[in-house]
Amino acid sequence: MKLELRDITKRFPGVIANDSVNLEVNSGEVVALLGENGAGKSTLMNILYGLYTADEGEVLIDGAPVHFDDPGDAIEAGLGMVHQHFMLVPVFDLTENVILGVEPTSAGGRLDMGEARERVAEISARYGLDVDPSAIVENLPVGVQQRVEIIKVLFREAEIIIFDEPTAVLTPQEVSEFFEIIRGLKENGKGIIFITHKLGEVLTIADRITVLRRGRVAGEADPKTTTRQELSEMMVGRPVQLVVDKGPPSPGEVVLEVTDLAVADDRGHGSVAGVSFQVRAGEIVGIAGVQGNGQTELVEAITGLRHPVSGRIRIGGADYTGASPRQIHNSGVAHIPEDRQDDGLVLDFDLVENMILDGYYDEPYSRGLSIDWDHSRDVAERLVEQFDVRTPSVDVTAGHLSGGNQQKLIVAREFARDTKLVIAAQPTRGVDVGSIEYIHSQIVEERDSGSAVLIVSSELDEVTALADRILVMCRGRIVAEADPKITTHAQLGLYMAGETAPPEVRP
Amino acid sequence: MTETPPTEAPPEETPPDLIPPEEETETATRPHGSLMERMAPANIDWRSVVLIPLLAVLLGLAIGALIILVTEGPGEIAPAYGALFSGSLGGIRSIADTLFSATPLILAGLSVALGFKAGLFNIGAEGQMVVGGTFAVLVGFTVTGLPAIIHLPLALIAGVIGGALWGAVPGYLRARTGAHEVITTIMLNFVAAQGLAYMLRQPWMLPEGRIDPISKPIEASARLPRILTWLPIENSGGIRLHLGFLIAIAAAFFLYWLLFKSTLGFEFRAVGSNPKAAAYAGMSVTGATVLSMAIAGGLAGLAGANETLGLLGSASNGFAAGLGFDAIAVALLGRSHPVGVVLAGLLFGGLRAGGRAMQVRSEVGIDLIVIIQALVIIFIAAPELVRSVFRVRGGRKTGQVTRGWSA
């Protein structure tokens, strides 16, 4: 099967989302659609999937023009979409989720679960998906939930499968397993469209690359010959610094000292099991590890959002074990939370309100009981300018900003104060290349101005690029300390999987 | 779930480059589905705040006319709506009656609106009114010999305290145990009503030698004075509009300041909009929940005191009956904004005042007003319906699906 998009143009009031975009996918190949947030990737796919109607241009299957009024038509024609946010019923089992909407029935309209389970098992075996057709979906890890979505698409006999940012929610291991699945699909003759903004992934998995920028095709590339530098320039439209530019650290006195810290998660299970480390002024310490190995709870304990079970947390020499988030904030700690939309911002609030979110109660943002909105607004406007938050005004709500700008908003709020300790969890997750570059440079600047910096990231590239020292966490413990200049990703990967470091490099 | 925005309706104010017109996967806002978010929008789109309620009222009146047409015949529509209009707006006496009827609705509506802003669905305004009104009456008849300038404020404050206590309880239960305020406030409504019924069987509560369940009358010094008796028109002493109306307007100003100018209101709104971010920012979610419910209860208690100190001069069973639910309607119609609540309260007050006139002067009963109010609320809750009837473009494509009580 051959799918072609020809000269697709889609206008929204005041903006051209797609401008004469061409794209072609054949059975048995993986085409990557690369672009920053807002480049028009999702609009294009929504047109293809029958959710939008193109203003101009046409969709052809095997050379014949087709028209989709809704996703049903697209599925009928052999298209399938795996969305980034899964559309599963958590309390249903895997097979029940797969057959939703296309339930096989036997005589008299009875649901034929037996047949359905057989077909799911067969699909699972053929594509090496390795799932239990009767497992309850909410009990499955994210990577397996994604496979349920893939089975849904295969169950509906899709020939061309669209993946929308499929790796955003996966751990590094899950990503490599996922790539195996993609290769299996390809070998079985499926055509794949892979939407992403991650350069490494397209180079690994794609047969061809199409780059979108501001609604236009900025270029096409062959993954065998192109480089990350070339791709990122195509994406952003200017040369991009992929390596973090930083000098050697000059560590000073200890700012953060964590001793024998144990923290329990929401269910009361110990997720940080006796962790000790120090972060000095003027250095960046990176905590690497597969997500879910206690990093989240560790950060929550240090920032006061979670009470530790035992152990000590000292900041600037004073004991802050079990202190409130506000006390810790007031001690000069900047905190970039792991989930900016859930924790870092109130999406319904405008930028002024978000800018004063954790400092509203005191000078200079308020006097007595009243907030000084005029002054707050001035500060917000200045910081938006200074930290390059792209917005038409400070009056729009934070929910209207792109992921990168939302993150820069948080960076502006947290870094504008006098800080002595910066704690940044997943500081660039889901953020476009241009913003990553900016946020990294700001973090390095914080270090150089004398703050102690603790970075937690599940992206190895980020940890190795930023950190002066790496601590690897696995199952709630620090299993190794590594020097990013001399440690390979492969070695770090082993530590992350739980292998302890040889004694001479342990902390 | 898939966002399937209508093809023609991305927001017009979309600036280029900034807002991707598509739902970009990781940049897009979360689905704004919950009832709470629609009823207490943190930032206001004036088209949906002014136009939709207005059109909803028009649509409600139009369907009301249809009902008259079917039940009473075409000849009754004009006299009924004529009486509705003249009874609410036709002259000083009617307008005063509208303001009088609007007063408790505004005060209790502000109570519900504050709850919405803080992410809480206060269905308990009625119970808080009962407790507040009863506290006010107790101070009104037990304390004697004080001048009005002291006695009246004392009775009003008692009303506020009573309501605040009754509101703080579900707030505390929500914050500490997670018990949902919708359930607890409804139950506390029954407790308040039956508690009052019990008190009204106690001899010390009743006038000497009486057994009917009406409390002792309050001292004259605790009464809310009528404010239009000076008008140079016939029988101006019969105009029931009293000081309570001005108190309600002052309360609206207070709530506006609290929500949008004060640090406390900033906390309430942040907790209401995203409790996790509020906790991250160092706010006490527990404290904000208890305090916002207490202040909401205080406003409802003031509404109760307004009834007992203004209209009745005593406490009796059911003096707040139905007002708590009308208050929810007023808060919804006013989009939980203090100005909107005042306007919505005036509208419903006008419908009540006009409805009484309609009942007297035409064949159509005041029940029609209840139907119209209900219809208006349905249209407010389903803005897409109104948009499609009147072909209003744009607005928020989000917020069509009611998914739960709160976010």
XYZ file of N, CA and C in Angstrom, chain A residues 10 12-15 17 36-43 46 51-53 83-85 87 164-165 168 197 214 305 325-326 335-337 339-350 353 356-358 360-361 366 368-371 373 390-392 395 397 399-403 405-406 410 413-414 430, chain B residues 1-32 36-38 40-44 117 257-284 393 396-397 407:
438
model
N -3.638 23.803 5.155
C -4.703 23.987 6.126
C -4.486 25.324 6.809
N -5.829 28.153 9.606
C -6.682 28.546 10.713
C -6.648 30.057 10.747
N -7.659 30.681 11.368
C -7.640 32.144 11.389
C -6.293 32.667 11.870
N -5.634 33.430 11.025
C -4.388 34.074 11.433
C -3.158 33.208 11.341
N -3.281 31.958 10.930
C -2.104 31.116 10.877
C -2.298 30.014 9.831
N -1.379 26.459 9.169
C -0.829 25.331 9.927
C -0.056 24.386 9.019
N 9.414 20.705 15.499
C 9.224 21.207 16.849
C 7.742 21.261 17.164
N 7.434 21.506 18.455
C 6.038 21.678 18.818
C 5.465 22.850 18.038
N 4.286 22.653 17.468
C 3.663 23.742 16.734
C 4.111 23.843 15.297
N 4.900 22.870 14.821
C 5.367 22.931 13.439
C 4.282 22.486 12.457
N 3.224 21.866 12.974
C 2.137 21.451 12.098
C 2.047 19.955 11.895
N 2.826 19.200 12.688
C 2.809 17.739 12.541
C 1.439 17.174 12.878
N 0.903 17.602 13.996
C -0.352 17.009 14.438
C -1.507 17.432 13.540
N -1.470 18.679 13.040
C -2.512 19.109 12.113
C -2.516 18.206 10.890
N -3.949 14.923 11.759
C -5.397 15.003 11.978
C -6.148 15.095 10.655
N -9.871 13.971 11.004
C -10.366 14.855 12.060
C -10.503 16.295 11.575
N -9.647 16.704 10.652
C -9.762 18.005 10.010
C -9.956 17.776 8.519
N -10.488 18.790 7.838
C -10.554 18.746 6.382
C -9.527 19.723 5.840
N -2.043 7.170 19.568
C -1.896 8.507 20.143
C -0.906 8.481 21.289
N -0.349 9.670 21.558
C 0.587 9.752 22.671
C -0.122 9.478 23.993
N -1.303 10.081 24.152
C -2.086 9.814 25.353
C -3.019 8.671 25.029
N -5.803 5.828 24.803
C -7.246 5.888 24.949
C -7.747 4.515 25.356
N 2.165 8.924 17.226
C 2.300 10.331 17.613
C 3.165 10.414 18.866
N 4.376 10.893 18.732
C 5.321 11.009 19.861
C 5.300 9.759 20.734
N 7.571 9.452 24.164
C 7.581 10.483 25.207
C 7.338 9.908 26.590
N 9.959 14.774 17.944
C 10.880 15.907 17.871
C 12.258 15.491 18.406
N 7.251 25.407 10.813
C 6.210 26.399 10.601
C 5.249 26.023 9.475
N 7.752 18.532 49.820
C 6.430 18.080 49.407
C 6.092 16.697 49.975
N 7.284 23.321 52.206
C 7.784 23.818 50.923
C 8.121 25.313 50.988
N 7.323 26.067 51.778
C 7.569 27.505 51.824
C 8.860 27.831 52.566
N 13.033 25.418 42.490
C 12.592 24.052 42.205
C 11.847 24.024 40.866
N 12.408 23.328 39.905
C 11.691 23.073 38.658
C 11.083 21.695 38.791
N 9.749 21.629 38.922
C 9.136 20.335 39.229
C 9.089 19.436 38.004
N 6.673 17.648 36.688
C 5.540 17.777 35.779
C 5.065 19.222 35.789
N 5.466 19.985 34.772
C 5.182 21.418 34.826
C 3.700 21.714 34.820
N 2.896 20.886 34.102
C 1.474 21.205 34.023
C 0.729 20.788 35.277
N 1.202 19.739 35.932
C 0.533 19.266 37.129
C 0.978 20.019 38.368
N 2.264 20.324 38.451
C 2.811 20.872 39.686
C 3.308 22.307 39.546
N 3.866 22.620 38.391
C 4.597 23.876 38.294
C 3.760 25.076 37.934
N 2.606 24.845 37.322
C 1.819 25.961 36.819
C 0.349 25.745 37.137
N -0.374 26.857 37.213
C -1.826 26.773 37.190
C -2.218 27.194 35.774
N -2.620 26.232 34.967
C -2.782 26.508 33.542
C -3.875 27.526 33.261
N -4.867 27.629 34.158
C -5.934 28.615 33.970
C -5.521 30.017 34.390
N -4.400 30.138 35.062
C -3.950 31.455 35.512
C -3.149 32.121 34.399
N -3.166 33.452 34.396
C -2.361 34.137 33.389
C -0.891 34.144 33.825
N -0.037 35.823 37.207
C -0.410 35.013 38.369
C 0.551 33.836 38.544
N 3.966 34.875 40.069
C 4.038 35.150 41.508
C 3.548 33.955 42.326
N 3.366 32.808 41.665
C 2.697 31.669 42.318
C 3.337 31.274 43.646
N 4.657 31.294 43.727
C 5.236 30.897 45.010
C 5.859 32.059 45.791
N 3.895 35.148 46.069
C 2.803 36.121 46.144
C 2.578 36.719 47.521
N 2.999 35.999 48.574
C 2.554 36.327 49.923
C 3.411 37.390 50.591
N 3.246 41.593 47.279
C 2.065 41.973 48.035
C 2.484 42.767 49.267
N 0.806 43.490 53.039
C -0.284 43.134 53.929
C -1.129 42.065 53.281
N -2.431 42.330 53.188
C -3.335 41.326 52.659
C -3.521 41.445 51.155
N -3.056 42.565 50.578
C -3.368 42.816 49.180
C -2.182 42.504 48.271
N -2.493 41.918 47.136
C -1.466 41.710 46.123
C -1.296 42.999 45.331
N -0.850 44.163 42.168
C -0.896 43.617 40.807
C -0.087 44.441 39.827
N 8.060 33.234 24.938
C 7.377 33.782 23.765
C 5.875 33.800 24.002
N 5.330 34.995 24.138
C 3.904 35.138 24.388
C 3.462 36.500 23.875
N 2.215 36.616 23.399
C 1.757 37.929 22.933
C 1.647 38.930 24.081
N -1.035 38.520 29.692
C -2.429 38.294 30.064
C -2.985 36.965 29.582
N -3.342 32.906 29.363
C -3.182 31.892 30.395
C -1.995 30.988 30.046
N -1.810 27.926 30.041
C -2.211 26.789 29.220
C -2.086 27.059 27.732
N -2.035 28.339 27.362
C -1.930 28.677 25.956
C -0.493 28.670 25.442
N 0.478 28.530 26.346
C 1.871 28.523 25.892
C 2.269 27.120 25.450
N 3.252 27.058 24.577
C 3.805 25.755 24.198
C 4.600 25.194 25.368
N 4.911 23.905 25.298
C 5.630 23.264 26.395
C 6.937 23.955 26.734
N 7.771 27.070 26.241
C 7.562 28.374 26.865
C 7.006 28.243 28.267
N 6.187 27.210 28.482
C 5.731 26.960 29.851
C 6.931 26.699 30.758
N 8.532 28.791 34.102
C 8.899 28.267 35.424
C 10.360 28.618 35.740
N 10.546 32.183 36.824
C 10.049 32.403 38.185
C 11.057 31.910 39.210
N 11.640 30.739 38.958
C 12.486 30.128 39.968
C 13.892 30.731 40.013
N 9.771 17.018 27.017
C 8.727 17.515 26.126
C 8.930 18.949 25.697
N -8.916 10.760 25.440
C -9.884 10.803 24.355
C -9.444 11.803 23.310
N -9.948 11.651 22.136
C -9.541 12.532 21.049
C -10.300 13.839 21.146
N -9.546 14.927 21.082
C -10.209 16.216 20.941
C -10.631 16.315 19.489
N -11.883 16.504 19.235
C -12.297 16.677 17.859
C -12.934 18.044 17.715
N -12.079 19.066 17.639
C -12.628 20.406 17.538
C -13.364 20.557 16.218
N -14.450 21.317 16.222
C -15.139 21.559 14.968
C -14.183 22.238 14.004
N -14.276 21.880 12.749
C -13.270 22.318 11.791
C -13.175 23.831 11.693
N -14.266 24.530 11.946
C -14.216 25.970 11.699
C -13.926 26.774 12.951
N -13.673 26.134 14.063
C -13.715 26.929 15.280
C -12.501 26.912 16.190
N -11.294 27.079 15.675
C -10.231 27.399 16.620
C -10.417 28.845 17.055
N -10.000 29.174 18.269
C -10.270 30.511 18.766
C -9.683 31.579 17.834
N -10.456 32.628 17.615
C -10.016 33.633 16.662
C -8.784 34.388 17.133
N -8.636 34.470 18.449
C -7.535 35.268 18.967
C -6.205 34.539 18.885
N -6.221 33.363 18.260
C -4.999 32.586 18.128
C -3.883 33.386 17.481
N -2.848 33.711 18.210
C -1.751 34.413 17.561
C -0.881 33.416 16.806
N -0.362 33.802 15.703
C 0.490 32.895 14.952
C 1.715 32.499 15.776
N 2.217 31.363 15.502
C 3.461 30.868 16.119
C 3.304 30.461 17.558
N 2.289 30.985 18.191
C 2.246 30.774 19.617
C 1.390 29.614 20.007
N 0.165 29.681 19.564
C -0.740 28.620 19.892
C -0.819 27.721 18.686
N -0.290 26.545 18.821
C -0.445 25.638 17.691
C -1.931 25.378 17.518
N -2.462 25.519 16.311
C -3.884 25.330 16.133
C -4.307 23.893 16.391
N -3.386 23.005 16.262
C -3.718 21.625 16.566
C -3.490 21.386 18.047
N -4.040 20.298 18.521
C -3.721 19.862 19.865
C -2.318 19.274 19.818
N -1.313 20.089 19.946
C 0.032 19.523 19.936
C 0.184 18.658 21.155
N 0.720 17.518 20.931
C 0.645 16.492 21.956
C 1.061 16.956 23.337
N 2.312 17.337 23.507
C 2.702 17.581 24.889
C 2.608 19.039 25.292
N 2.189 19.892 24.371
C 2.090 21.280 24.757
C 0.668 21.645 25.143
N -0.272 20.857 24.681
C -1.651 21.295 24.812
C -2.092 21.288 26.261
N -3.073 22.108 26.557
C -3.628 22.113 27.890
C -4.370 20.809 28.121
N -4.519 20.494 29.384
C -5.307 19.324 29.719
C -6.749 19.566 29.302
N -7.498 18.495 29.076
C -8.900 18.728 28.748
C -9.608 19.452 29.887
N -10.264 20.531 29.533
C -10.943 21.314 30.569
C -12.365 20.820 30.687
N -16.662 22.025 37.384
C -16.067 23.062 38.213
C -15.322 24.089 37.372
N -14.554 23.607 36.413
C -13.756 24.545 35.639
C -14.632 25.448 34.791
N -15.752 24.909 34.336
C -16.597 25.771 33.515
C -17.350 26.767 34.367
N -16.410 28.032 37.260
C -15.565 29.042 37.875
C -14.347 29.288 36.997
N -14.569 29.806 35.797
C -13.410 30.011 34.924
C -12.451 30.991 35.570
N -11.197 30.637 35.570
C -10.226 31.488 36.243
C -10.003 32.770 35.445
N -10.015 32.650 34.153
C -9.868 33.835 33.335
C -11.062 33.930 32.411
N -11.466 35.145 32.170
C -12.813 35.307 31.668
C -12.838 35.665 30.198
N -14.961 28.935 43.166
C -13.628 29.475 42.872
C -12.544 28.695 43.601
N -12.811 41.863 46.141
C -11.489 42.182 46.681
C -10.780 40.909 47.155
N -11.542 40.087 47.882
C -10.951 38.872 48.439
C -10.385 37.982 47.331
N -11.194 37.753 46.304
C -10.784 36.793 45.275
C -9.661 37.333 44.399
N -9.765 38.595 44.011
C -8.887 39.073 42.946
C -7.800 40.039 43.420
N -7.906 40.527 44.644
C -6.904 41.486 45.111
C -6.098 40.983 46.294
N -6.611 40.006 47.012
C -5.929 39.623 48.249
C -5.092 38.359 48.045
N -4.112 38.196 48.905
C -3.270 37.006 48.838
C -4.083 35.759 49.175
N -5.037 35.919 50.113
C -5.850 34.771 50.515
C -6.679 34.266 49.335
N -7.290 35.209 48.604
C -8.090 34.818 47.453
C -7.243 34.187 46.362
N -6.017 34.671 46.229
C -5.082 34.076 45.263
C -4.853 32.606 45.615
N -4.703 32.351 46.912
C -4.556 30.962 47.357
C -5.808 30.159 47.051
N -6.974 30.737 47.370
C -8.229 30.016 47.106
C -8.310 29.626 45.632
N -8.022 30.594 44.758
C -8.173 30.318 43.327
C -7.133 29.311 42.846
N -5.914 29.420 43.381
C -4.881 28.474 42.970
C -5.246 27.061 43.420
N -5.706 26.949 44.675
C -6.103 25.632 45.182
C -7.286 25.103 44.377
N -8.201 25.995 44.029
C -9.373 25.570 43.270
C -9.009 25.111 41.869
N -7.993 25.726 41.303
C -7.639 25.460 39.913
C -6.666 24.297 39.783
N -5.705 24.220 40.671
C -4.706 23.149 40.600
C -4.080 22.950 41.982
N -4.709 22.099 42.792
C -4.221 21.924 44.169
C -2.769 21.441 44.240
N -2.337 20.644 43.256
C -0.957 20.165 43.306
C 0.033 21.308 43.130
N -0.283 22.209 42.166
C 0.593 23.362 41.970
C 0.549 24.271 43.189
N -0.612 24.366 43.828
C -0.725 25.196 45.025
C 0.166 24.652 46.133
N 0.168 23.335 46.285
C 1.024 22.726 47.312
C 2.492 22.931 46.959
N 2.823 22.777 45.691
C 4.194 23.016 45.233
C 4.629 24.440 45.574
N 3.686 25.392 45.426
C 4.013 26.794 45.662
C 4.010 27.143 47.139
N 3.830 26.163 47.985
C 3.927 26.404 49.416
C 2.630 26.832 50.071
N 1.518 26.697 49.353
C 0.237 27.050 49.969
C -0.278 25.855 50.764
N -1.095 26.157 51.778
C -1.704 25.084 52.546
C -3.051 24.755 51.931
N -20.474 32.269 17.206
C -19.205 31.654 16.817
C -18.224 31.588 17.981
N -14.894 28.814 23.872
C -13.937 27.772 24.217
C -14.434 26.448 23.687
N -13.606 25.833 22.877
C -14.018 24.531 22.368
C -13.925 23.487 23.455
N -12.312 18.825 39.569
C -11.197 18.433 38.713
C -10.458 17.250 39.265
